[in-house]
Structures are given as C-alpha cells and as structure tokens.
Short mmCIF file of C-alpha atoms in Angstrom, two decimals:
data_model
loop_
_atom_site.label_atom_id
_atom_site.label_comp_id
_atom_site.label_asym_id
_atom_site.label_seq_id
_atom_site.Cartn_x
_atom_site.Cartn_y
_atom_site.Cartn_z
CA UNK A 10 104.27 88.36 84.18
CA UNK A 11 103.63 91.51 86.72
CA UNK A 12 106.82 92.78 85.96
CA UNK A 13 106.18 92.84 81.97
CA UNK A 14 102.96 94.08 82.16
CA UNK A 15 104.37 97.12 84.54
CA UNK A 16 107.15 97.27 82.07
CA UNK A 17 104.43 97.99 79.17
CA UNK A 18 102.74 100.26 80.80
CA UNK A 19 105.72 102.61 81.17
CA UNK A 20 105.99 102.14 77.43
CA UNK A 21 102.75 102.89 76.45
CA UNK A 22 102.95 106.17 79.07
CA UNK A 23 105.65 107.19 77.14
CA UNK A 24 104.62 106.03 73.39
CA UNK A 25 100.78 107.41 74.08
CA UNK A 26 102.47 111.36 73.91
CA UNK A 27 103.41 110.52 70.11
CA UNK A 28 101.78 110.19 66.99
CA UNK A 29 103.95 111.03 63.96
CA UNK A 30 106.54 113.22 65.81
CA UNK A 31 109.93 113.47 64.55
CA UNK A 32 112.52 112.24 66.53
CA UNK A 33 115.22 115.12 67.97
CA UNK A 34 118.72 114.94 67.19
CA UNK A 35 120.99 114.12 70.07
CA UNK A 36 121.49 117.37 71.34
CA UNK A 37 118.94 119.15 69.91
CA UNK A 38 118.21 122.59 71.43
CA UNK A 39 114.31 121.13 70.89
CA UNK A 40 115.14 118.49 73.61
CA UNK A 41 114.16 118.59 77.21
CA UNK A 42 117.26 119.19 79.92
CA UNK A 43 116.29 118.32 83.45
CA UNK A 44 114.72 115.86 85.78
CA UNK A 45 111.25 114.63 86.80
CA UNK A 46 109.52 111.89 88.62
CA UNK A 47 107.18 109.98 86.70
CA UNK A 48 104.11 107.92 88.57
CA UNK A 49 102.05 105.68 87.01
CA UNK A 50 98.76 103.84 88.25
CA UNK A 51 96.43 101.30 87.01
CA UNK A 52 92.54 101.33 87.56
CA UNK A 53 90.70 98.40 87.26
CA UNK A 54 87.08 98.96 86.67
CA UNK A 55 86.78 102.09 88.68
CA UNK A 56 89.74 100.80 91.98
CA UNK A 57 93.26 101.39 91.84
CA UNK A 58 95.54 97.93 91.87
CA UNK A 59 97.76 99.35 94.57
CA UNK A 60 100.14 96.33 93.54
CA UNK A 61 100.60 97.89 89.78
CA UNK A 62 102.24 101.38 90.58
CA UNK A 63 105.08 102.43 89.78
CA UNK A 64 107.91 104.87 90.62
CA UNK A 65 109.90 106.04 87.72
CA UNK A 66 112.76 109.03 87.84
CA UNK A 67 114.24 110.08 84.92
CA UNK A 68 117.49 112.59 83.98
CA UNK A 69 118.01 113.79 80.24
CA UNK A 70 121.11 115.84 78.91
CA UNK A 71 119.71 116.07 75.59
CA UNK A 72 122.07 113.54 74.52
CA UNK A 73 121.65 110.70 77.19
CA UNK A 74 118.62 109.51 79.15
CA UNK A 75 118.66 107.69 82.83
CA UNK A 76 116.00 105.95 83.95
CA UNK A 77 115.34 104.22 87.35
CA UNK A 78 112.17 102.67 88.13
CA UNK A 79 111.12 101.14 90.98
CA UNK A 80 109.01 98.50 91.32
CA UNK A 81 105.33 98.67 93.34
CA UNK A 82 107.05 96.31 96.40
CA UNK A 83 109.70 98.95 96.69
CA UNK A 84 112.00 96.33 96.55
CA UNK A 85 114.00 95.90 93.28
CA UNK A 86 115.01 98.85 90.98
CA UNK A 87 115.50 98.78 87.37
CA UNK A 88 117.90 101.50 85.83
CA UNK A 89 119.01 101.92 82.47
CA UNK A 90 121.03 104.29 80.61
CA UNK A 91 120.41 105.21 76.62
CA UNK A 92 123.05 107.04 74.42
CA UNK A 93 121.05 108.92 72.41
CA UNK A 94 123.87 109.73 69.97
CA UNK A 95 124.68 106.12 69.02
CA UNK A 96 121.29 104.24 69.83
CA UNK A 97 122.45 102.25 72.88
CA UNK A 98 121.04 101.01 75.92
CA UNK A 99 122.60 100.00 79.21
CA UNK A 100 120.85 97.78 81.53
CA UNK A 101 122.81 99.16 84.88
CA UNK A 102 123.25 95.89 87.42
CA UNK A 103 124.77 96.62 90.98
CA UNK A 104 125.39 92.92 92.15
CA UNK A 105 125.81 92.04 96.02
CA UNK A 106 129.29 92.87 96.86
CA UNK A 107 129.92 96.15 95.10
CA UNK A 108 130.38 94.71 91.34
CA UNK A 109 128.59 96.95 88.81
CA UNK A 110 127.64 95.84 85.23
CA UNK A 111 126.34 97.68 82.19
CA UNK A 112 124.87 95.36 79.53
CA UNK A 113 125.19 97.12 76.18
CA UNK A 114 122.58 97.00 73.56
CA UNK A 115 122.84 98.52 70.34
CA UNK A 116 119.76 99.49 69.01
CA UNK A 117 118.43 98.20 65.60
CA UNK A 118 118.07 100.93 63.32
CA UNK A 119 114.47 102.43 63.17
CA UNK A 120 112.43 102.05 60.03
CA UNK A 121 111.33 105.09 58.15
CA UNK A 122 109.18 108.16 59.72
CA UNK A 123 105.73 107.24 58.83
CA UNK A 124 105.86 103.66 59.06
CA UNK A 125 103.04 102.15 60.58
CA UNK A 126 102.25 105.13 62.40
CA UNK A 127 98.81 103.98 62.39
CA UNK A 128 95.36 106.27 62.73
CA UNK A 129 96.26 109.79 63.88
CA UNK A 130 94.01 110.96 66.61
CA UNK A 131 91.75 113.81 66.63
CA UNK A 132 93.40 116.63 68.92
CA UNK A 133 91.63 119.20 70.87
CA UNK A 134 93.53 121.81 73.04
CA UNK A 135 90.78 123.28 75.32
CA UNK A 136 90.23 126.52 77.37
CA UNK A 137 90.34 125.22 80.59
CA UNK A 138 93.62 125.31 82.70
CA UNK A 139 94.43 124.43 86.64
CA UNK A 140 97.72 124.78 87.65
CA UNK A 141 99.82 121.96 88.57
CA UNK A 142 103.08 122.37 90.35
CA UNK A 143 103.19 125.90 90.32
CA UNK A 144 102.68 125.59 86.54
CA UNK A 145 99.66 127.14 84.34
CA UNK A 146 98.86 123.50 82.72
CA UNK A 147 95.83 123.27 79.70
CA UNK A 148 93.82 120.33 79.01
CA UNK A 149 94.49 118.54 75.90
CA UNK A 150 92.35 115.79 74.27
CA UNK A 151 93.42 113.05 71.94
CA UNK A 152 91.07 110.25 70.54
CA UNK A 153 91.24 107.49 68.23
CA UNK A 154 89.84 103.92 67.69
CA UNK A 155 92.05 102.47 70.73
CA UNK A 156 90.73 104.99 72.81
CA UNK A 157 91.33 108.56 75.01
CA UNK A 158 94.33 110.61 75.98
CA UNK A 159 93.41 113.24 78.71
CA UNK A 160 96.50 115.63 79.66
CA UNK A 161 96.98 118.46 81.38
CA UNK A 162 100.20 120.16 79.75
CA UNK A 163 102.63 122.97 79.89
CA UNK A 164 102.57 124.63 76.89
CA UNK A 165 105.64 126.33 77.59
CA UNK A 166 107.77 123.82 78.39
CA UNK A 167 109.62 121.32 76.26
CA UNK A 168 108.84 117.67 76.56
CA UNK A 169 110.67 114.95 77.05
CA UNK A 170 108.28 111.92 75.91
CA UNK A 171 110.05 112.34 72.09
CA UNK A 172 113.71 111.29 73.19
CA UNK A 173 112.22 109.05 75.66
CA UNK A 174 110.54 106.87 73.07
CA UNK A 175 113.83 105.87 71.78
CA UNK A 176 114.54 104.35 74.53
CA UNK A 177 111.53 102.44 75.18
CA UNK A 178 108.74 101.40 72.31
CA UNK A 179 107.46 98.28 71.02
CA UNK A 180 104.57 97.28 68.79
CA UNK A 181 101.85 97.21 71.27
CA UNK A 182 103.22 100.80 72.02
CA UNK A 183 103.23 102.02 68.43
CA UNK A 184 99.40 101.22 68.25
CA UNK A 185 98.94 103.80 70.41
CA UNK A 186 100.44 107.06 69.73
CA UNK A 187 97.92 110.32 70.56
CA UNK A 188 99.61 113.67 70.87
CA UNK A 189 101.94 114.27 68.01
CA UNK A 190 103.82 117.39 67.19
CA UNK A 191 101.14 119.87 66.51
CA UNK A 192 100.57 119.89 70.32
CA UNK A 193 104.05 121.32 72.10
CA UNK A 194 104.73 121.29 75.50
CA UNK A 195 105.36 118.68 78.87
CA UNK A 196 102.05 117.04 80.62
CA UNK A 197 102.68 117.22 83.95
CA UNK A 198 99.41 114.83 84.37
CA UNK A 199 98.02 112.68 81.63
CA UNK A 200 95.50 109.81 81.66
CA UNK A 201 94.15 107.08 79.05
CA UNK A 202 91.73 105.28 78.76
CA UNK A 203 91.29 102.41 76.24
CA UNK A 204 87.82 102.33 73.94
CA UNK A 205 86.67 99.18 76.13
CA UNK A 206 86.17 101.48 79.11
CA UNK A 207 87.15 99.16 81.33
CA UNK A 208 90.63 100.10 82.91
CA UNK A 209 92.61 103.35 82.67
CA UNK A 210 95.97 104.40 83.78
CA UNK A 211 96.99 107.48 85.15
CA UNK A 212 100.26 109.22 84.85
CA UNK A 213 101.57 111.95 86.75
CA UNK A 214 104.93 114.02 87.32
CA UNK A 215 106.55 115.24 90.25
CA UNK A 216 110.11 117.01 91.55
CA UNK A 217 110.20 118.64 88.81
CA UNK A 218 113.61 120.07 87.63
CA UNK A 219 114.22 121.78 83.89
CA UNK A 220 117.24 123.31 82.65
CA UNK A 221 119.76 121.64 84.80
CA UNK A 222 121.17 117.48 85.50
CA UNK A 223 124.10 116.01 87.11
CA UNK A 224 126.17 114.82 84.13
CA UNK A 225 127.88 112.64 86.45
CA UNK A 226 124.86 110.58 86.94
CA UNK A 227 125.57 109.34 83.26
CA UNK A 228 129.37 108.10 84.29
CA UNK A 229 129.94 104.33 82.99
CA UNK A 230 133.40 104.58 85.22
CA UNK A 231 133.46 101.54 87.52
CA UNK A 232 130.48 99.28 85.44
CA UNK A 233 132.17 96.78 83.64
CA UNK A 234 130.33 96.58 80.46
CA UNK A 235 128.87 93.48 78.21
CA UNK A 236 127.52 93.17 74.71
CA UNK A 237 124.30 91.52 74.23
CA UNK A 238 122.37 90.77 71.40
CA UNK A 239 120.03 93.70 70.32
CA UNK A 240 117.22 90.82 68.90
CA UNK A 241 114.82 91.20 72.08
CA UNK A 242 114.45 95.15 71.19
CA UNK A 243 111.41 95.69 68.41
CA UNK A 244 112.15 97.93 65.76
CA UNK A 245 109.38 100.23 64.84
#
C-alpha cells in the first residue's frame, strides 16, 4: 500500500503541471533535453512523513524518457524506460546474479484531446521572483475545486512535465491538472495543496542539467525483454 500511494504521488507531481496541454511529438524541438532530480515530500497536517519521500532522477532525449526512483528506505529502486515514439514502457529489472529484464508495455492509445479534462484552473503568474539554482524563477498560481498549485518556474526554460505525463497518468491524476499551456516554462519548486487543507506535498528539483543526456543510458543491449499485457495502464 506505501509503495502505491508513493507511486501516485509521483503521478499526480507530474499530472498537476497539466491542464489541457497538447502532447509534443517525439522529438519535438518544444521538448525538454537534459536531466534533473526530482524530490517529493508529503506533509501531514503541518509535519513531514519522513517515511513518504522520495528520490526520483529523470533523463529525456526528446524521444525517450528514463526514470529511476528510489524508494524513502533507500533500499529498492524502480526504473523504467518509455519510447516516446511508439508509446511503450519498460519496467527495467536487474535480478541477483547479473540477469537484466525489460518488461514491455505497449501503451493503449489515448482518447481524444479534451476528454475529460475536467475544470480548468484559474492561473495567475505573479511579480515576485527568488532565484532558485542559479535560475531567476516566478511564482505561478493555479486553483480549482480540488485545490492549489504553488510553483516557482523558469520561464525560460522548457519543461519536461508534458512528455512525462505519457509515461505516467491515471484517473486520479487526470482530476487534477493545474498549469496548462498558457503558462511556459520548468518549476524548479512546486507545491499543492488539496481544498481539504489538510496535507500538501512538496516537489522540488535538483542537479539540474538542460541541453545535454547520455543516449547510452537508453541502451536495451543486454535486458532481455518480455511482453506484458498493457490492461493495468489507464487510458485517459
């Protein structure tokens, strides 16, 4: 149960950027090309649940995303691979011994832009600005019935969160899409808060590298690779 509620909360980091937003072609000069680190942390009424954080790095080409997240024990790692050009994922599995597995899901094909996209927040982009990793960030503000979306973005950067949501989204996520395409740029710290007030997470990105990725770091040589069935993954 941890694990798919830590699970959802990466999706709902990612899916809370979006509201309406096209989706970028593989490739796409629009798309980000780099690296970053990802945190994410859950508050419960006001105290951090030091057992609910979690580590995510990420590498995009533009046409392929790899993710590895770690989990808040430091323990066990999750990495998966999408093809953005043919809507597949690979669950990556080293197993003791050296053997290395990809387990290939095609993705169902999406439904139509629009669909259920829901309530579309009410955006402001404010004056004020702090910098944030050497990088002149301005504070954004998206609401809506389910709640707040606080981020602190640069403008002049391109974001990642659109190609990313192909990889990962799911219903609960889709409810809760805040900063569509009217807002450009990467937040390089973002929080939300649902409408009960209660809990909040906050997301924040580190290391930090744009314009340049290992392509090698995307190399299926060595994994042996397995079908499986693509009914688990929720269309939107």
């Amino acid at each position: 149960m941890r694990l798919s509620l830590l699970i959802l909360s990466f999706v709902l980091a990612i899916r809370a950027l979006l509201a309406g937003t096209p989706e970028n072609p593989a490739g796409d000069p629009g798309a980000f090309v780099g690296s970053f680190r990802m945190g994410i942390h859950i508050f419960k009424k006001g105290t951090q649940e030091t057992t609910s954080t979690m580590d995510i790095m990420c590498w995009s080409t533009g046409e392929k995303l790899l993710y590895e997240v770690t989990m808040p024990n430091g323990q066990r790692k999750i990495r998966m691979l999408t093809d953005l050009v043919d809507d597949t994922n690979y669950a990556l599995i080293e197993q003791e011994g050296g053997a290395h597995m990809a387990m290939r899901i095609k993705r169902p094909e999406a439904t139509k832009p629009g669909a259920n996209d829901g309530e579309r927040p009410r955006i402001t982009v404010t004056q004020e600005m702090r910098t944030i990793g050497g990088r002149t960030c301005t504070k954004v503000i998206a609401e809506n019935a389910e709640g707040t979306w606080t981020g602190w973005v640069a403008m002049e950067l391109k974001s990642p969160f659109v190609d990313m949501a192909r990889a990962f989204e799911g219903q609960a996520a889709q409810r809760i899409k805040h900063v569509n395409a009217e807002v450009p740029g990467f937040p390089l710290e973002y929080e939300w808060v649902p409408a009960t007030g209660e809990d909040r997470m906050v997301c924040t990105i580190k290391d930090l590298v744009v314009g340049t990725v290992d392509g090698k770091l995307f190399d299926l040589g060595g994994y042996q690779v397995m079908d499986m069935p693509s009914f688990g993954i929720p269309q939107r």
